[in-house]
DNA sequence: TCCATTATTTTATAAATATAAAAATAATGC
DNA sequence: GCATTATTTTTATATTTATAAAATAATGGA
């Protein structure tokens, strides 16, 4: 991983809303979540969320696909792996602790196999 | 590690100069480096470097001590360990890859045992 | 098909925060 | 003490963030 890409990924995660969004998407697994569902779950205004999702996508940490009228976002685990590998190799004593390749996989987490529509209790 | 602290650490590393500084200090090991030495090595103006060092220190990623007229900075490996642990646990599939504790230690890297004065070839 | 409904993104604007480097301050050794 | 070197503070500029409002996109039913 290039240093510039690492900075981009770090910057994307260095914001509380974005870190929350990414955590949620990691928990969600490959099924992903609709933008509105994320906004509802984390209580973030849709426009604000869209802004942050764009930053995460630009950093390669999430990807999106359109399903019906929803846009489903999901975490890109490989990007997180690459970031952890970079930090481990470059900021962790060099030859000091290179044994931890820290591979992240969503296996066993996909309790939702397909995109879910946002549940909107119109309160 | 608290989420807010993680954001602080991520933000501290999410800037190219600061990431370079931290990398350099990790490579340097517990011996540390004087601020002026870092500035010279990375070609960063002293004032700018001081600003960035403060950010790193505030995030707990580096610590400083005064030795003679120099202020020596060194990486705090435990902080980096905590950050990697946080990312691995929270942003890596939850139970997906908790096996990698990713412990960073500077052992074998301390080729400098005491603070070094910045070598200034007055060019 | 066309329209009402719902979802998401873009745009515009204001506020907050980050950055860089000149100027000022502090500390040391001779 | 004072010249020298190191570091920090200040100040101006640039970037990022947040949100509402408007625009865009997609669906399903009349």
GROMACS .gro file of C-alpha atoms (C1' of nucleotides) in nm:
model
  306
    1UNK     CA    1   0.000   0.000   0.000
    2UNK     CA    2   0.119   0.343  -0.095
    3UNK     CA    3   0.167   0.598   0.178
    4UNK     CA    4  -0.076   0.839   0.012
    5UNK     CA    5  -0.348   0.577   0.002
    6UNK     CA    6  -0.286   0.502   0.367
    7UNK     CA    7  -0.329   0.869   0.452
    8UNK     CA    8  -0.652   0.876   0.253
    9UNK     CA    9  -0.789   0.574   0.438
   10UNK     CA   10  -0.678   0.709   0.774
   11UNK     CA   11  -0.839   1.043   0.702
   12UNK     CA   12  -1.159   0.870   0.602
   13UNK     CA   13  -1.172   0.690   0.936
   14UNK     CA   14  -1.054   0.988   1.140
   15UNK     CA   15  -1.399   1.132   1.183
   16UNK     CA   16  -1.646   1.001   1.436
   17UNK     CA   17  -1.946   0.974   1.206
   18UNK     CA   18  -1.746   0.802   0.936
   19UNK     CA   19  -1.586   0.563   1.182
   20UNK     CA   20  -1.931   0.474   1.312
   21UNK     CA   21  -2.059   0.419   0.959
   22UNK     CA   22  -1.768   0.197   0.875
   23UNK     CA   23  -1.807  -0.002   1.197
   24UNK     CA   24  -2.174  -0.053   1.122
   25UNK     CA   25  -2.098  -0.170   0.770
   26UNK     CA   26  -1.833  -0.409   0.897
   27UNK     CA   27  -2.082  -0.554   1.143
   28UNK     CA   28  -2.340  -0.578   0.868
   29UNK     CA   29  -2.114  -0.781   0.646
   30UNK     CA   30  -2.132  -0.834   0.270
   31UNK     CA   31  -2.509  -0.790   0.264
   32UNK     CA   32  -2.461  -0.421   0.313
   33UNK     CA   33  -2.710  -0.156   0.413
   34UNK     CA   34  -2.909   0.105   0.232
   35UNK     CA   35  -2.797   0.464   0.281
   36UNK     CA   36  -3.126   0.560   0.442
   37UNK     CA   37  -3.101   0.264   0.676
   38UNK     CA   38  -2.757   0.376   0.789
   39UNK     CA   39  -2.882   0.732   0.834
   40UNK     CA   40  -3.167   0.605   1.047
   41UNK     CA   41  -2.953   0.367   1.251
   42UNK     CA   42  -2.691   0.630   1.333
   43UNK     CA   43  -2.921   0.932   1.340
   44UNK     CA   44  -2.732   1.124   1.075
   45UNK     CA   45  -2.910   1.355   0.829
   46UNK     CA   46  -2.919   1.198   0.483
   47UNK     CA   47  -2.723   1.478   0.318
   48UNK     CA   48  -2.454   1.461   0.583
   49UNK     CA   49  -2.434   1.085   0.553
   50UNK     CA   50  -2.405   1.102   0.177
   51UNK     CA   51  -2.112   1.338   0.218
   52UNK     CA   52  -1.937   1.097   0.452
   53UNK     CA   53  -2.016   0.791   0.243
   54UNK     CA   54  -1.856   0.962  -0.053
   55UNK     CA   55  -1.539   1.014   0.150
   56UNK     CA   56  -1.535   0.651   0.257
   57UNK     CA   57  -1.596   0.536  -0.099
   58UNK     CA   58  -1.326   0.765  -0.232
   59UNK     CA   59  -1.085   0.607   0.014
   60UNK     CA   60  -1.188   0.265  -0.110
   61UNK     CA   61  -1.321   0.159   0.228
   62UNK     CA   62  -1.676   0.105   0.111
   63UNK     CA   63  -1.845   0.027  -0.216
   64UNK     CA   64  -2.200   0.078  -0.329
   65UNK     CA   65  -2.449  -0.082  -0.560
   66UNK     CA   66  -2.795   0.019  -0.656
   67UNK     CA   67  -3.069  -0.224  -0.564
   68UNK     CA   68  -3.410  -0.107  -0.659
   69UNK     CA   69  -3.450   0.242  -0.532
   70UNK     CA   70  -3.195   0.190  -0.262
   71UNK     CA   71  -2.820   0.237  -0.274
   72UNK     CA   72  -2.658  -0.037  -0.072
   73UNK     CA   73  -2.322   0.028   0.086
   74UNK     CA   74  -2.087  -0.241   0.211
   75UNK     CA   75  -1.744  -0.242   0.368
   76UNK     CA   76  -1.444  -0.337   0.156
   77UNK     CA   77  -1.255  -0.565   0.388
   78UNK     CA   78  -0.956  -0.588   0.160
   79UNK     CA   79  -0.901  -0.214   0.198
   80UNK     CA   80  -0.904  -0.246   0.576
   81UNK     CA   81  -0.664  -0.537   0.553
   82UNK     CA   82  -0.430  -0.331   0.342
   83UNK     CA   83  -0.443  -0.042   0.586
   84UNK     CA   84  -0.373  -0.267   0.885
   85UNK     CA   85  -0.088  -0.430   0.696
   86UNK     CA   86   0.059  -0.091   0.615
   87UNK     CA   87   0.039   0.026   0.974
   88UNK     CA   88   0.180  -0.299   1.103
   89UNK     CA   89   0.473  -0.294   0.862
   90UNK     CA   90   0.555   0.074   0.865
   91UNK     CA   91   0.455   0.201   1.203
   92UNK     CA   92   0.516  -0.098   1.417
   93UNK     CA   93   0.888  -0.135   1.457
   94UNK     CA   94   0.969  -0.233   1.101
   95UNK     CA   95   1.098  -0.585   1.148
   96UNK     CA   96   0.952  -0.582   1.496
   97UNK     CA   97   0.613  -0.741   1.451
   98UNK     CA   98   0.570  -0.838   1.093
   99UNK     CA   99   0.426  -1.174   1.189
  100UNK     CA  100   0.074  -1.041   1.219
  101UNK     CA  101  -0.071  -1.022   0.873
  102UNK     CA  102  -0.409  -0.941   1.026
  103UNK     CA  103  -0.642  -1.071   0.763
  104UNK     CA  104  -0.997  -0.947   0.795
  105UNK     CA  105  -1.278  -1.151   0.651
  106UNK     CA  106  -1.649  -1.112   0.692
  107UNK     CA  107  -1.708  -1.487   0.701
  108UNK     CA  108  -1.971  -1.602   0.943
  109UNK     CA  109  -2.107  -1.254   0.962
  110UNK     CA  110  -2.344  -1.256   0.671
  111UNK     CA  111  -2.663  -1.306   0.862
  112UNK     CA  112  -2.833  -1.102   0.595
  113UNK     CA  113  -2.792  -1.232   0.248
  114UNK     CA  114  -2.973  -0.970   0.053
  115UNK     CA  115  -3.034  -0.601   0.068
  116UNK     CA  116  -3.285  -0.491   0.323
  117UNK     CA  117  -3.523  -0.206   0.278
  118UNK     CA  118  -3.500   0.058   0.548
  119UNK     CA  119  -3.768   0.015   0.809
  120UNK     CA  120  -3.929   0.347   0.857
  121UNK     CA  121  -4.156   0.380   1.154
  122UNK     CA  122  -4.311   0.706   1.057
  123UNK     CA  123  -4.301   0.862   1.398
  124UNK     CA  124  -0.971   0.185   2.357
  125UNK     CA  125  -1.242   0.443   2.342
  126UNK     CA  126  -1.382   0.538   2.005
  127UNK     CA  127  -1.293   0.904   2.059
  128UNK     CA  128  -0.933   0.819   2.132
  129UNK     CA  129  -0.922   0.605   1.821
  130UNK     CA  130  -1.047   0.898   1.615
  131UNK     CA  131  -0.783   1.120   1.770
  132UNK     CA  132  -0.508   0.874   1.688
  133UNK     CA  133  -0.639   0.819   1.337
  134UNK     CA  134  -0.657   1.193   1.278
  135UNK     CA  135  -0.303   1.232   1.403
  136UNK     CA  136  -0.180   0.980   1.149
  137UNK     CA  137  -0.404   1.101   0.868
  138UNK     CA  138  -0.162   1.364   0.748
  139UNK     CA  139   0.138   1.286   0.535
  140UNK     CA  140   0.395   1.481   0.735
  141UNK     CA  141   0.276   1.336   1.063
  142UNK     CA  142   0.268   0.983   0.925
  143UNK     CA  143   0.626   1.030   0.806
  144UNK     CA  144   0.731   1.164   1.143
  145UNK     CA  145   0.572   0.874   1.323
  146UNK     CA  146   0.729   0.622   1.085
  147UNK     CA  147   1.066   0.780   1.143
  148UNK     CA  148   1.022   0.767   1.519
  149UNK     CA  149   0.914   0.406   1.503
  150UNK     CA  150   1.226   0.322   1.304
  151UNK     CA  151   1.435   0.519   1.547
  152UNK     CA  152   1.312   0.323   1.844
  153UNK     CA  153   1.314   0.416   2.213
  154UNK     CA  154   1.622   0.633   2.174
  155UNK     CA  155   1.414   0.896   2.007
  156UNK     CA  156   1.516   1.196   1.803
  157UNK     CA  157   1.548   1.565   1.865
  158UNK     CA  158   1.286   1.783   1.701
  159UNK     CA  159   1.546   1.963   1.495
  160UNK     CA  160   1.689   1.633   1.380
  161UNK     CA  161   1.348   1.519   1.264
  162UNK     CA  162   1.295   1.849   1.087
  163UNK     CA  163   1.626   1.808   0.909
  164UNK     CA  164   1.570   1.444   0.819
  165UNK     CA  165   1.227   1.502   0.670
  166UNK     CA  166   1.287   1.854   0.541
  167UNK     CA  167   1.003   2.006   0.736
  168UNK     CA  168   1.026   2.363   0.866
  169UNK     CA  169   1.073   2.360   1.245
  170UNK     CA  170   0.759   2.557   1.315
  171UNK     CA  171   0.553   2.323   1.104
  172UNK     CA  172   0.709   2.020   1.264
  173UNK     CA  173   0.643   2.146   1.612
  174UNK     CA  174   0.278   2.184   1.525
  175UNK     CA  175   0.260   1.828   1.398
  176UNK     CA  176   0.454   1.686   1.692
  177UNK     CA  177   0.207   1.849   1.923
  178UNK     CA  178  -0.077   1.678   1.743
  179UNK     CA  179   0.097   1.342   1.768
  180UNK     CA  180   0.171   1.398   2.135
  181UNK     CA  181  -0.185   1.503   2.204
  182UNK     CA  182  -0.302   1.179   2.049
  183UNK     CA  183  -0.060   0.990   2.272
  184UNK     CA  184   0.134   0.850   1.979
  185UNK     CA  185   0.461   1.014   2.078
  186UNK     CA  186   0.615   1.139   2.398
  187UNK     CA  187   0.891   1.388   2.458
  188UNK     CA  188   1.162   1.459   2.708
  189UNK     CA  189   1.403   1.745   2.736
  190UNK     CA  190   1.769   1.649   2.711
  191UNK     CA  191   2.002   1.940   2.730
  192UNK     CA  192   1.877   2.198   2.488
  193UNK     CA  193   1.704   1.940   2.276
  194UNK     CA  194   1.356   1.798   2.303
  195UNK     CA  195   1.367   1.431   2.220
  196UNK     CA  196   1.060   1.266   2.075
  197UNK     CA  197   0.993   0.895   2.069
  198UNK     CA  198   0.710   0.677   1.950
  199UNK     CA  199   0.471   0.530   2.204
  200UNK     CA  200   0.432   0.178   2.082
  201UNK     CA  201   0.160   0.095   2.328
  202UNK     CA  202  -0.062   0.361   2.170
  203UNK     CA  203  -0.010   0.212   1.828
  204UNK     CA  204  -0.088  -0.131   1.966
  205UNK     CA  205  -0.409   0.000   2.114
  206UNK     CA  206  -0.510   0.159   1.786
  207UNK     CA  207  -0.441  -0.156   1.588
  208UNK     CA  208  -0.632  -0.358   1.844
  209UNK     CA  209  -0.926  -0.122   1.818
  210UNK     CA  210  -0.933  -0.138   1.441
  211UNK     CA  211  -0.894  -0.513   1.441
  212UNK     CA  212  -1.175  -0.565   1.689
  213UNK     CA  213  -1.419  -0.302   1.571
  214UNK     CA  214  -1.360  -0.263   1.203
  215UNK     CA  215  -1.254  -0.608   1.104
  216UNK     CA  216  -1.562  -0.826   1.113
  217UNK     CA  217  -1.616  -0.831   1.486
  218UNK     CA  218  -1.546  -1.193   1.571
  219UNK     CA  219  -1.392  -1.235   1.230
  220UNK     CA  220  -1.024  -1.190   1.299
  221UNK     CA  221  -0.975  -1.130   1.666
  222UNK     CA  222  -0.681  -1.369   1.673
  223UNK     CA  223  -0.433  -1.101   1.574
  224UNK     CA  224  -0.342  -0.905   1.882
  225UNK     CA  225  -0.074  -0.729   1.680
  226UNK     CA  226   0.169  -0.642   1.952
  227UNK     CA  227   0.426  -0.386   1.852
  228UNK     CA  228   0.755  -0.374   2.031
  229UNK     CA  229   1.065  -0.182   1.950
  230UNK     CA  230   1.293  -0.467   2.057
  231UNK     CA  231   1.604  -0.514   1.851
  232UNK     CA  232   1.564  -0.171   1.709
  233UNK     CA  233   1.739   0.035   1.970
  234UNK     CA  234   2.062   0.094   1.784
  235UNK     CA  235   2.082   0.426   1.958
  236UNK     CA  236   2.078   0.407   2.332
  237UNK     CA  237   2.083   0.771   2.420
  238UNK     CA  238   1.962   1.097   2.278
  239UNK     CA  239   2.155   1.220   1.982
  240UNK     CA  240   2.226   1.578   1.909
  241UNK     CA  241   2.118   1.690   1.566
  242UNK     CA  242   2.405   1.689   1.325
  243UNK     CA  243   2.402   2.019   1.154
  244UNK     CA  244   2.626   2.047   0.857
  245UNK     CA  245   2.610   2.420   0.830
  246UNK     CA  246   2.565   2.426   0.454
  247DT     C1'  247  -4.820   0.598  -1.923
  248DC     C1'  248  -4.807   0.932  -1.579
  249DC     C1'  249  -4.812   1.063  -1.115
  250DA     C1'  250  -4.753   1.036  -0.616
  251DT     C1'  251  -4.429   0.854  -0.308
  252DT     C1'  252  -3.987   0.741  -0.133
  253DA     C1'  253  -3.465   0.736  -0.163
  254DT     C1'  254  -3.043   0.950  -0.244
  255DT     C1'  255  -2.729   1.297  -0.402
  256DT     C1'  256  -2.592   1.763  -0.523
  257DT     C1'  257  -2.567   2.244  -0.428
  258DA     C1'  258  -2.513   2.645  -0.150
  259DT     C1'  259  -2.376   2.851   0.271
  260DA     C1'  260  -2.199   2.900   0.728
  261DA     C1'  261  -1.918   2.740   1.098
  262DA     C1'  262  -1.542   2.490   1.270
  263DT     C1'  263  -1.099   2.300   1.227
  264DA     C1'  264  -0.639   2.221   1.017
  265DT     C1'  265  -0.221   2.388   0.801
  266DA     C1'  266   0.203   2.647   0.721
  267DA     C1'  267   0.551   2.952   0.823
  268DA     C1'  268   0.700   3.410   1.000
  269DA     C1'  269   0.792   3.610   1.426
  270DA     C1'  270   0.874   3.550   1.902
  271DT     C1'  271   1.041   3.293   2.291
  272DA     C1'  272   1.333   2.981   2.551
  273DA     C1'  273   1.748   2.731   2.664
  274DT     C1'  274   2.230   2.616   2.629
  275DG     C1'  275   2.746   2.634   2.616
  276DC     C1'  276   3.133   2.908   2.583
  277DG     C1'  277   2.636   3.753   2.967
  278DC     C1'  278   2.567   3.670   2.489
  279DA     C1'  279   2.574   3.462   2.054
  280DT     C1'  280   2.379   3.046   1.888
  281DT     C1'  281   2.056   2.704   1.825
  282DA     C1'  282   1.603   2.488   1.928
  283DT     C1'  283   1.123   2.518   1.989
  284DT     C1'  284   0.676   2.727   2.034
  285DT     C1'  285   0.324   3.072   1.965
  286DT     C1'  286   0.075   3.357   1.666
  287DT     C1'  287  -0.143   3.485   1.252
  288DA     C1'  288  -0.322   3.430   0.804
  289DT     C1'  289  -0.494   3.103   0.483
  290DA     C1'  290  -0.701   2.683   0.330
  291DT     C1'  291  -0.967   2.284   0.404
  292DT     C1'  292  -1.322   2.021   0.613
  293DT     C1'  293  -1.771   1.963   0.816
  294DA     C1'  294  -2.270   2.017   0.876
  295DT     C1'  295  -2.719   2.099   0.723
  296DA     C1'  296  -3.113   2.266   0.469
  297DA     C1'  297  -3.308   2.306   0.032
  298DA     C1'  298  -3.332   2.171  -0.429
  299DA     C1'  299  -3.256   1.836  -0.773
  300DT     C1'  300  -3.233   1.370  -0.934
  301DA     C1'  301  -3.368   0.890  -0.957
  302DA     C1'  302  -3.660   0.494  -0.904
  303DT     C1'  303  -4.078   0.241  -0.792
  304DG     C1'  304  -4.562   0.093  -0.795
  305DG     C1'  305  -5.028   0.183  -0.865
  306DA     C1'  306  -5.421   0.452  -1.092
   0.00000   0.00000   0.00000
